[in-house]
Amino acid sequence: MRPFSEAISRASEWIAEADGLLITAGAGMGVDSGLPDFRGNEGFWKAYPPYRRLGMGFMEMANPEAFATDPEFAWGFYGHRRNLYRRTTPHAGFAILRRLAEQAPRGAFVFTSNVDHQFQKAGFAEDQIVEVHGSIEHLQAISRDTGIWKAEPGEIEIDKETMRAVGPLPRCPSSGEIARPNILMFGDGHFLPERTEAQEARLRTWLAERSGAKLVVIECGAGVAVPTVRYLSEQITRNGPGRKLIRINPRDTELPAGGISLIMGSREALEAISIQLS
């Protein structure tokens, strides 16, 4: 921790002096909770060895067409992910962020590309979160005709040899049609954006109401492969006076002038900040 002590001290001072916090998070945020890192096909295959045998990478699996052509195969992947996320306990860094958010005079908002529902599990309010790529806890029919609804509790049974779903698949409660997660997949022309658009509208209102406030963006585990989170973090800090960026990531550490880069995992960095602030 010693090489980062000055950066940790400055980051802690920024947070202590902030009026509000914008917490932005990518896939690296979940690694400390034990969730797999899909960085490249090797990372994906390490988490899902059966797909190596099939020669299929993450982009092939995160494909909406499979729900129409082979729903048991599609739900084998997404059902396994949902089961895993539901069993996962958010790591200690989430609780630290929640405490910092509660202490900020003008509150906090979350913007995440993760679909895993971990911020909600950690106690963040549903109306203070943007899930820009959707949520595995929400479903839509594959035809796009019947809206978005919350997923039922319980797990989907998966054959671990074939990675195919076994037994009843989620269906639309009104039409009976096969359902799919309300997640933005690769080449996805069927994703229903209404829920995410409403979340983004709430974030815009929150930011507008704090246009003159000192705002600190705490970015956790957002890489460059899918740069949605990094772009938002930089856009927010670039477009407002008194806005500052703390980027937490053990890799992809480049950031705009004036920001702070903490080259470590999210949990380690947040625990260090918590100690510095105590």
mmCIF file of C-alpha atoms in Angstrom:
data_model
loop_
_atom_site.group_PDB
_atom_site.id
_atom_site.type_symbol
_atom_site.label_atom_id
_atom_site.label_comp_id
_atom_site.label_asym_id
_atom_site.label_seq_id
_atom_site.Cartn_x
_atom_site.Cartn_y
_atom_site.Cartn_z
ATOM 1 C CA MET A 1 0.000 0.000 0.000
ATOM 2 C CA ARG A 2 2.937 2.357 0.630
ATOM 3 C CA PRO A 3 3.511 3.374 -3.040
ATOM 4 C CA PHE A 4 -0.101 4.538 -3.235
ATOM 5 C CA SER A 5 -0.300 6.398 0.080
ATOM 6 C CA GLU A 6 -0.141 9.882 -1.458
ATOM 7 C CA ALA A 7 -2.785 9.053 -4.082
ATOM 8 C CA ILE A 8 -5.008 7.431 -1.444
ATOM 9 C CA SER A 9 -4.669 10.517 0.767
ATOM 10 C CA ARG A 10 -5.599 12.876 -2.069
ATOM 11 C CA ALA A 11 -8.525 10.688 -3.143
ATOM 12 C CA SER A 12 -9.778 10.573 0.446
ATOM 13 C CA GLU A 13 -9.566 14.357 0.730
ATOM 14 C CA TRP A 14 -11.550 14.793 -2.470
ATOM 15 C CA ILE A 15 -14.266 12.464 -1.206
ATOM 16 C CA ALA A 16 -14.414 14.159 2.212
ATOM 17 C CA GLU A 17 -14.797 17.577 0.584
ATOM 18 C CA ALA A 18 -17.328 16.501 -2.073
ATOM 19 C CA ASP A 19 -20.931 17.620 -2.092
ATOM 20 C CA GLY A 20 -22.006 14.529 -4.013
ATOM 21 C CA LEU A 21 -20.620 11.291 -5.439
ATOM 22 C CA LEU A 22 -21.169 9.589 -8.775
ATOM 23 C CA ILE A 23 -20.114 5.947 -8.510
ATOM 24 C CA THR A 24 -19.357 4.356 -11.866
ATOM 25 C CA ALA A 25 -18.501 0.677 -12.187
ATOM 26 C CA GLY A 26 -17.492 -1.876 -14.794
ATOM 27 C CA ALA A 27 -16.894 -5.610 -14.738
ATOM 28 C CA GLY A 28 -13.770 -5.317 -12.579
ATOM 29 C CA MET A 29 -15.935 -4.242 -9.651
ATOM 30 C CA GLY A 30 -17.296 -7.774 -9.280
ATOM 31 C CA VAL A 31 -13.970 -9.616 -9.416
ATOM 32 C CA ASP A 32 -13.338 -9.158 -5.691
ATOM 33 C CA SER A 33 -16.706 -10.787 -5.012
ATOM 34 C CA GLY A 34 -15.513 -13.865 -6.899
ATOM 35 C CA LEU A 35 -17.341 -13.140 -10.146
ATOM 36 C CA PRO A 36 -15.544 -14.193 -13.353
ATOM 37 C CA ASP A 37 -13.660 -11.763 -15.560
ATOM 38 C CA PHE A 38 -14.617 -12.223 -19.212
ATOM 39 C CA ARG A 39 -11.633 -10.214 -20.479
ATOM 40 C CA GLY A 40 -10.883 -11.936 -23.800
ATOM 41 C CA ASN A 41 -11.832 -15.486 -24.736
ATOM 42 C CA GLU A 42 -9.228 -16.975 -22.371
ATOM 43 C CA GLY A 43 -10.915 -15.299 -19.405
ATOM 44 C CA PHE A 44 -14.313 -16.438 -20.615
ATOM 45 C CA TRP A 45 -13.187 -20.024 -21.205
ATOM 46 C CA LYS A 46 -11.551 -20.152 -17.776
ATOM 47 C CA ALA A 47 -14.962 -19.424 -16.267
ATOM 48 C CA TYR A 48 -16.864 -21.631 -18.748
ATOM 49 C CA PRO A 49 -14.655 -24.539 -19.967
ATOM 50 C CA PRO A 50 -17.472 -26.253 -21.945
ATOM 51 C CA TYR A 51 -17.563 -23.335 -24.375
ATOM 52 C CA ARG A 52 -13.871 -23.795 -25.155
ATOM 53 C CA ARG A 53 -14.707 -27.269 -26.453
ATOM 54 C CA LEU A 54 -17.437 -25.719 -28.583
ATOM 55 C CA GLY A 55 -15.094 -22.983 -29.808
ATOM 56 C CA MET A 56 -17.524 -20.292 -28.646
ATOM 57 C CA GLY A 57 -16.444 -17.049 -26.994
ATOM 58 C CA PHE A 58 -18.366 -14.472 -24.991
ATOM 59 C CA MET A 59 -19.523 -12.552 -28.066
ATOM 60 C CA GLU A 60 -21.073 -15.705 -29.543
ATOM 61 C CA MET A 61 -22.827 -16.545 -26.272
ATOM 62 C CA ALA A 62 -24.106 -13.025 -25.598
ATOM 63 C CA ASN A 63 -26.257 -13.258 -28.703
ATOM 64 C CA PRO A 64 -30.014 -12.566 -28.723
ATOM 65 C CA GLU A 65 -30.689 -14.822 -31.728
ATOM 66 C CA ALA A 66 -30.024 -17.963 -29.667
ATOM 67 C CA PHE A 67 -33.152 -17.329 -27.577
ATOM 68 C CA ALA A 68 -35.259 -17.769 -30.718
ATOM 69 C CA THR A 69 -33.312 -20.620 -32.324
ATOM 70 C CA ASP A 70 -32.132 -22.639 -29.292
ATOM 71 C CA PRO A 71 -33.553 -21.214 -26.042
ATOM 72 C CA GLU A 72 -32.279 -24.089 -23.851
ATOM 73 C CA PHE A 73 -28.741 -23.323 -25.014
ATOM 74 C CA ALA A 74 -29.185 -19.574 -24.536
ATOM 75 C CA TRP A 75 -30.662 -19.998 -21.053
ATOM 76 C CA GLY A 76 -27.869 -22.434 -20.207
ATOM 77 C CA PHE A 77 -25.468 -19.504 -20.279
ATOM 78 C CA TYR A 78 -27.691 -16.749 -18.921
ATOM 79 C CA GLY A 79 -29.344 -19.044 -16.389
ATOM 80 C CA HIS A 80 -25.956 -20.041 -15.031
ATOM 81 C CA ARG A 81 -24.939 -16.384 -14.789
ATOM 82 C CA ARG A 82 -28.146 -15.462 -12.988
ATOM 83 C CA ASN A 83 -27.757 -18.352 -10.542
ATOM 84 C CA LEU A 84 -24.177 -17.249 -9.847
ATOM 85 C CA TYR A 85 -25.090 -13.602 -9.309
ATOM 86 C CA ARG A 86 -27.912 -14.533 -6.946
ATOM 87 C CA ARG A 87 -25.545 -16.658 -4.844
ATOM 88 C CA THR A 88 -22.856 -13.967 -4.723
ATOM 89 C CA THR A 89 -22.393 -11.651 -1.747
ATOM 90 C CA PRO A 90 -21.139 -8.171 -2.701
ATOM 91 C CA HIS A 91 -17.620 -7.596 -1.410
ATOM 92 C CA ALA A 92 -16.784 -5.123 1.354
ATOM 93 C CA GLY A 93 -16.090 -2.326 -1.101
ATOM 94 C CA PHE A 94 -19.798 -2.042 -1.860
ATOM 95 C CA ALA A 95 -20.586 -1.355 1.799
ATOM 96 C CA ILE A 96 -17.841 1.286 1.900
ATOM 97 C CA LEU A 97 -19.296 3.003 -1.158
ATOM 98 C CA ARG A 98 -22.758 2.896 0.358
ATOM 99 C CA ARG A 99 -21.459 4.499 3.559
ATOM 100 C CA LEU A 100 -19.653 7.207 1.596
ATOM 101 C CA ALA A 101 -22.823 7.809 -0.419
ATOM 102 C CA GLU A 102 -24.897 8.201 2.740
ATOM 103 C CA GLN A 103 -22.377 10.685 4.158
ATOM 104 C CA ALA A 104 -22.243 12.876 1.046
ATOM 105 C CA PRO A 105 -24.259 16.069 1.744
ATOM 106 C CA ARG A 106 -26.006 15.945 -1.634
ATOM 107 C CA GLY A 107 -26.150 12.196 -2.024
ATOM 108 C CA ALA A 108 -24.891 9.796 -4.646
ATOM 109 C CA PHE A 109 -25.857 8.019 -7.840
ATOM 110 C CA VAL A 110 -24.574 4.798 -9.438
ATOM 111 C CA PHE A 111 -23.868 4.201 -13.135
ATOM 112 C CA THR A 112 -22.835 0.655 -14.025
ATOM 113 C CA SER A 113 -22.382 -1.508 -17.094
ATOM 114 C CA ASN A 114 -22.807 -4.601 -14.915
ATOM 115 C CA VAL A 115 -26.056 -6.551 -15.173
ATOM 116 C CA ASP A 116 -25.535 -8.491 -11.930
ATOM 117 C CA HIS A 117 -27.777 -6.525 -9.521
ATOM 118 C CA GLN A 118 -24.955 -6.344 -6.952
ATOM 119 C CA PHE A 119 -25.460 -2.674 -6.101
ATOM 120 C CA GLN A 120 -29.095 -3.369 -5.206
ATOM 121 C CA LYS A 121 -28.017 -6.371 -3.112
ATOM 122 C CA ALA A 122 -25.566 -4.069 -1.307
ATOM 123 C CA GLY A 123 -28.408 -1.758 -0.307
ATOM 124 C CA PHE A 124 -28.273 1.029 -2.907
ATOM 125 C CA ALA A 125 -31.694 2.437 -3.751
ATOM 126 C CA GLU A 126 -33.208 1.176 -7.010
ATOM 127 C CA ASP A 127 -34.028 4.726 -8.149
ATOM 128 C CA GLN A 128 -30.391 5.855 -7.716
ATOM 129 C CA ILE A 129 -28.883 3.345 -10.150
ATOM 130 C CA VAL A 130 -28.389 3.311 -13.922
ATOM 131 C CA GLU A 131 -27.840 -0.167 -15.399
ATOM 132 C CA VAL A 132 -26.785 0.979 -18.842
ATOM 133 C CA HIS A 133 -26.635 -2.547 -20.303
ATOM 134 C CA GLY A 134 -29.790 -3.763 -18.579
ATOM 135 C CA SER A 135 -30.384 -6.207 -15.743
ATOM 136 C CA ILE A 136 -30.338 -9.973 -15.465
ATOM 137 C CA GLU A 137 -33.104 -9.614 -12.863
ATOM 138 C CA HIS A 138 -35.504 -8.240 -15.477
ATOM 139 C CA LEU A 139 -36.977 -10.081 -18.442
ATOM 140 C CA GLN A 140 -38.671 -9.371 -21.751
ATOM 141 C CA ALA A 141 -40.291 -11.568 -24.376
ATOM 142 C CA ILE A 142 -38.134 -12.371 -27.393
ATOM 143 C CA SER A 143 -40.690 -10.674 -29.668
ATOM 144 C CA ARG A 144 -40.417 -7.335 -27.772
ATOM 145 C CA ASP A 145 -44.217 -7.129 -27.609
ATOM 146 C CA THR A 146 -45.058 -7.445 -23.914
ATOM 147 C CA GLY A 147 -42.809 -5.062 -22.008
ATOM 148 C CA ILE A 148 -40.356 -5.673 -19.159
ATOM 149 C CA TRP A 149 -41.010 -7.512 -15.900
ATOM 150 C CA LYS A 150 -39.048 -8.584 -12.841
ATOM 151 C CA ALA A 151 -37.662 -12.107 -12.828
ATOM 152 C CA GLU A 152 -39.113 -14.662 -10.441
ATOM 153 C CA PRO A 153 -37.024 -16.020 -7.538
ATOM 154 C CA GLY A 154 -35.387 -19.419 -7.780
ATOM 155 C CA GLU A 155 -32.682 -20.948 -9.931
ATOM 156 C CA ILE A 156 -32.626 -22.367 -13.447
ATOM 157 C CA GLU A 157 -31.330 -25.924 -13.559
ATOM 158 C CA ILE A 158 -28.304 -26.300 -15.846
ATOM 159 C CA ASP A 159 -26.665 -29.468 -17.202
ATOM 160 C CA LYS A 160 -23.008 -28.638 -16.494
ATOM 161 C CA GLU A 161 -21.711 -30.983 -19.194
ATOM 162 C CA THR A 162 -23.719 -29.504 -22.035
ATOM 163 C CA MET A 163 -24.399 -26.083 -20.456
ATOM 164 C CA ARG A 164 -28.039 -26.380 -21.507
ATOM 165 C CA ALA A 165 -30.994 -25.397 -19.354
ATOM 166 C CA VAL A 166 -33.024 -28.301 -18.024
ATOM 167 C CA GLY A 167 -36.714 -28.039 -17.245
ATOM 168 C CA PRO A 168 -39.117 -25.119 -17.637
ATOM 169 C CA LEU A 169 -37.694 -21.915 -19.116
ATOM 170 C CA PRO A 170 -38.815 -18.402 -18.118
ATOM 171 C CA ARG A 171 -41.837 -17.284 -20.112
ATOM 172 C CA CYS A 172 -43.817 -14.109 -20.542
ATOM 173 C CA PRO A 173 -46.617 -14.094 -17.921
ATOM 174 C CA SER A 174 -49.143 -12.633 -20.383
ATOM 175 C CA SER A 175 -48.328 -14.318 -23.724
ATOM 176 C CA GLY A 176 -46.536 -17.485 -22.628
ATOM 177 C CA GLU A 177 -43.734 -16.740 -25.086
ATOM 178 C CA ILE A 178 -40.143 -17.673 -24.202
ATOM 179 C CA ALA A 179 -38.476 -14.865 -22.247
ATOM 180 C CA ARG A 180 -34.943 -13.500 -22.379
ATOM 181 C CA PRO A 181 -33.045 -11.208 -20.003
ATOM 182 C CA ASN A 182 -33.555 -7.491 -20.486
ATOM 183 C CA ILE A 183 -29.837 -7.180 -21.262
ATOM 184 C CA LEU A 184 -28.256 -5.376 -24.192
ATOM 185 C CA MET A 185 -26.373 -8.112 -26.057
ATOM 186 C CA PHE A 186 -24.065 -7.924 -29.073
ATOM 187 C CA GLY A 187 -25.911 -6.969 -32.271
ATOM 188 C CA ASP A 188 -29.111 -6.698 -30.264
ATOM 189 C CA GLY A 189 -32.002 -5.150 -32.146
ATOM 190 C CA HIS A 190 -34.595 -6.586 -29.758
ATOM 191 C CA PHE A 191 -33.452 -5.070 -26.451
ATOM 192 C CA LEU A 192 -36.220 -3.037 -24.832
ATOM 193 C CA PRO A 193 -34.582 0.206 -23.589
ATOM 194 C CA GLU A 194 -37.459 1.735 -21.621
ATOM 195 C CA ARG A 195 -36.240 0.750 -18.154
ATOM 196 C CA THR A 196 -32.672 1.895 -18.810
ATOM 197 C CA GLU A 197 -33.872 5.125 -20.431
ATOM 198 C CA ALA A 198 -35.928 5.952 -17.330
ATOM 199 C CA GLN A 199 -32.861 5.337 -15.149
ATOM 200 C CA GLU A 200 -30.741 7.610 -17.353
ATOM 201 C CA ALA A 201 -33.391 10.338 -17.161
ATOM 202 C CA ARG A 202 -33.239 10.221 -13.353
ATOM 203 C CA LEU A 203 -29.443 10.544 -13.492
ATOM 204 C CA ARG A 204 -29.672 13.582 -15.795
ATOM 205 C CA THR A 205 -32.096 15.234 -13.375
ATOM 206 C CA TRP A 206 -29.817 14.423 -10.423
ATOM 207 C CA LEU A 207 -26.810 15.943 -12.192
ATOM 208 C CA ALA A 208 -28.736 19.048 -13.286
ATOM 209 C CA GLU A 209 -29.810 19.670 -9.698
ATOM 210 C CA ARG A 210 -26.127 19.592 -8.680
ATOM 211 C CA SER A 211 -24.731 21.656 -11.538
ATOM 212 C CA GLY A 212 -22.747 23.936 -9.220
ATOM 213 C CA ALA A 213 -21.825 21.327 -6.632
ATOM 214 C CA LYS A 214 -18.449 19.732 -5.989
ATOM 215 C CA LEU A 215 -18.905 16.280 -7.496
ATOM 216 C CA VAL A 216 -16.415 13.411 -7.295
ATOM 217 C CA VAL A 217 -16.663 10.457 -9.676
ATOM 218 C CA ILE A 218 -15.391 7.200 -8.139
ATOM 219 C CA GLU A 219 -14.847 4.804 -11.043
ATOM 220 C CA CYS A 220 -14.299 1.138 -10.157
ATOM 221 C CA GLY A 221 -13.071 -1.591 -12.494
ATOM 222 C CA ALA A 222 -14.038 -0.062 -15.823
ATOM 223 C CA GLY A 223 -11.850 -1.198 -18.724
ATOM 224 C CA VAL A 224 -11.333 -0.013 -22.276
ATOM 225 C CA ALA A 225 -12.715 -3.070 -24.106
ATOM 226 C CA VAL A 226 -16.273 -1.807 -23.527
ATOM 227 C CA PRO A 227 -15.616 1.862 -22.712
ATOM 228 C CA THR A 228 -19.160 2.946 -21.823
ATOM 229 C CA VAL A 229 -18.390 3.589 -18.151
ATOM 230 C CA ARG A 230 -15.043 5.302 -18.739
ATOM 231 C CA TYR A 231 -16.617 7.592 -21.331
ATOM 232 C CA LEU A 232 -19.367 8.637 -18.923
ATOM 233 C CA SER A 233 -16.900 9.222 -16.071
ATOM 234 C CA GLU A 234 -14.718 11.448 -18.249
ATOM 235 C CA GLN A 235 -17.663 13.270 -19.814
ATOM 236 C CA ILE A 236 -19.128 14.145 -16.413
ATOM 237 C CA THR A 237 -15.856 15.466 -14.997
ATOM 238 C CA ARG A 238 -15.010 17.342 -18.205
ATOM 239 C CA ASN A 239 -18.347 19.147 -18.459
ATOM 240 C CA GLY A 240 -18.604 20.689 -15.016
ATOM 241 C CA PRO A 241 -16.386 22.911 -12.843
ATOM 242 C CA GLY A 242 -15.318 21.380 -9.544
ATOM 243 C CA ARG A 243 -15.826 17.804 -10.776
ATOM 244 C CA LYS A 244 -13.032 15.294 -10.175
ATOM 245 C CA LEU A 245 -12.302 11.727 -11.258
ATOM 246 C CA ILE A 246 -10.841 8.896 -9.156
ATOM 247 C CA ARG A 247 -10.119 5.898 -11.407
ATOM 248 C CA ILE A 248 -9.633 2.574 -9.579
ATOM 249 C CA ASN A 249 -8.253 -0.186 -11.798
ATOM 250 C CA PRO A 250 -5.200 -2.472 -11.711
ATOM 251 C CA ARG A 251 -4.900 -2.064 -15.504
ATOM 252 C CA ASP A 252 -6.108 0.369 -18.180
ATOM 253 C CA THR A 253 -4.901 3.115 -15.837
ATOM 254 C CA GLU A 254 -4.735 6.061 -18.267
ATOM 255 C CA LEU A 255 -6.916 9.016 -17.335
ATOM 256 C CA PRO A 256 -7.385 12.706 -18.165
ATOM 257 C CA ALA A 257 -5.111 15.311 -16.604
ATOM 258 C CA GLY A 258 -6.112 16.256 -13.094
ATOM 259 C CA GLY A 259 -7.559 12.894 -12.099
ATOM 260 C CA ILE A 260 -6.232 10.316 -9.667
ATOM 261 C CA SER A 261 -5.382 6.766 -10.742
ATOM 262 C CA LEU A 262 -5.362 4.077 -8.048
ATOM 263 C CA ILE A 263 -3.645 1.073 -9.617
ATOM 264 C CA MET A 264 -5.280 -1.661 -7.544
ATOM 265 C CA GLY A 265 -8.459 -3.650 -7.224
ATOM 266 C CA SER A 266 -11.692 -1.996 -6.138
ATOM 267 C CA ARG A 267 -11.946 -3.612 -2.716
ATOM 268 C CA GLU A 268 -8.311 -2.877 -1.818
ATOM 269 C CA ALA A 269 -8.567 0.753 -2.875
ATOM 270 C CA LEU A 270 -11.896 1.385 -1.161
ATOM 271 C CA GLU A 271 -10.712 -0.230 2.064
ATOM 272 C CA ALA A 272 -7.608 1.987 2.005
ATOM 273 C CA ILE A 273 -9.763 5.082 1.462
ATOM 274 C CA SER A 274 -12.062 3.995 4.302
ATOM 275 C CA ILE A 275 -9.086 3.635 6.651
ATOM 276 C CA GLN A 276 -7.744 7.037 5.586
ATOM 277 C CA LEU A 277 -11.127 8.664 6.291
ATOM 278 C CA SER A 278 -11.636 7.011 9.695
#
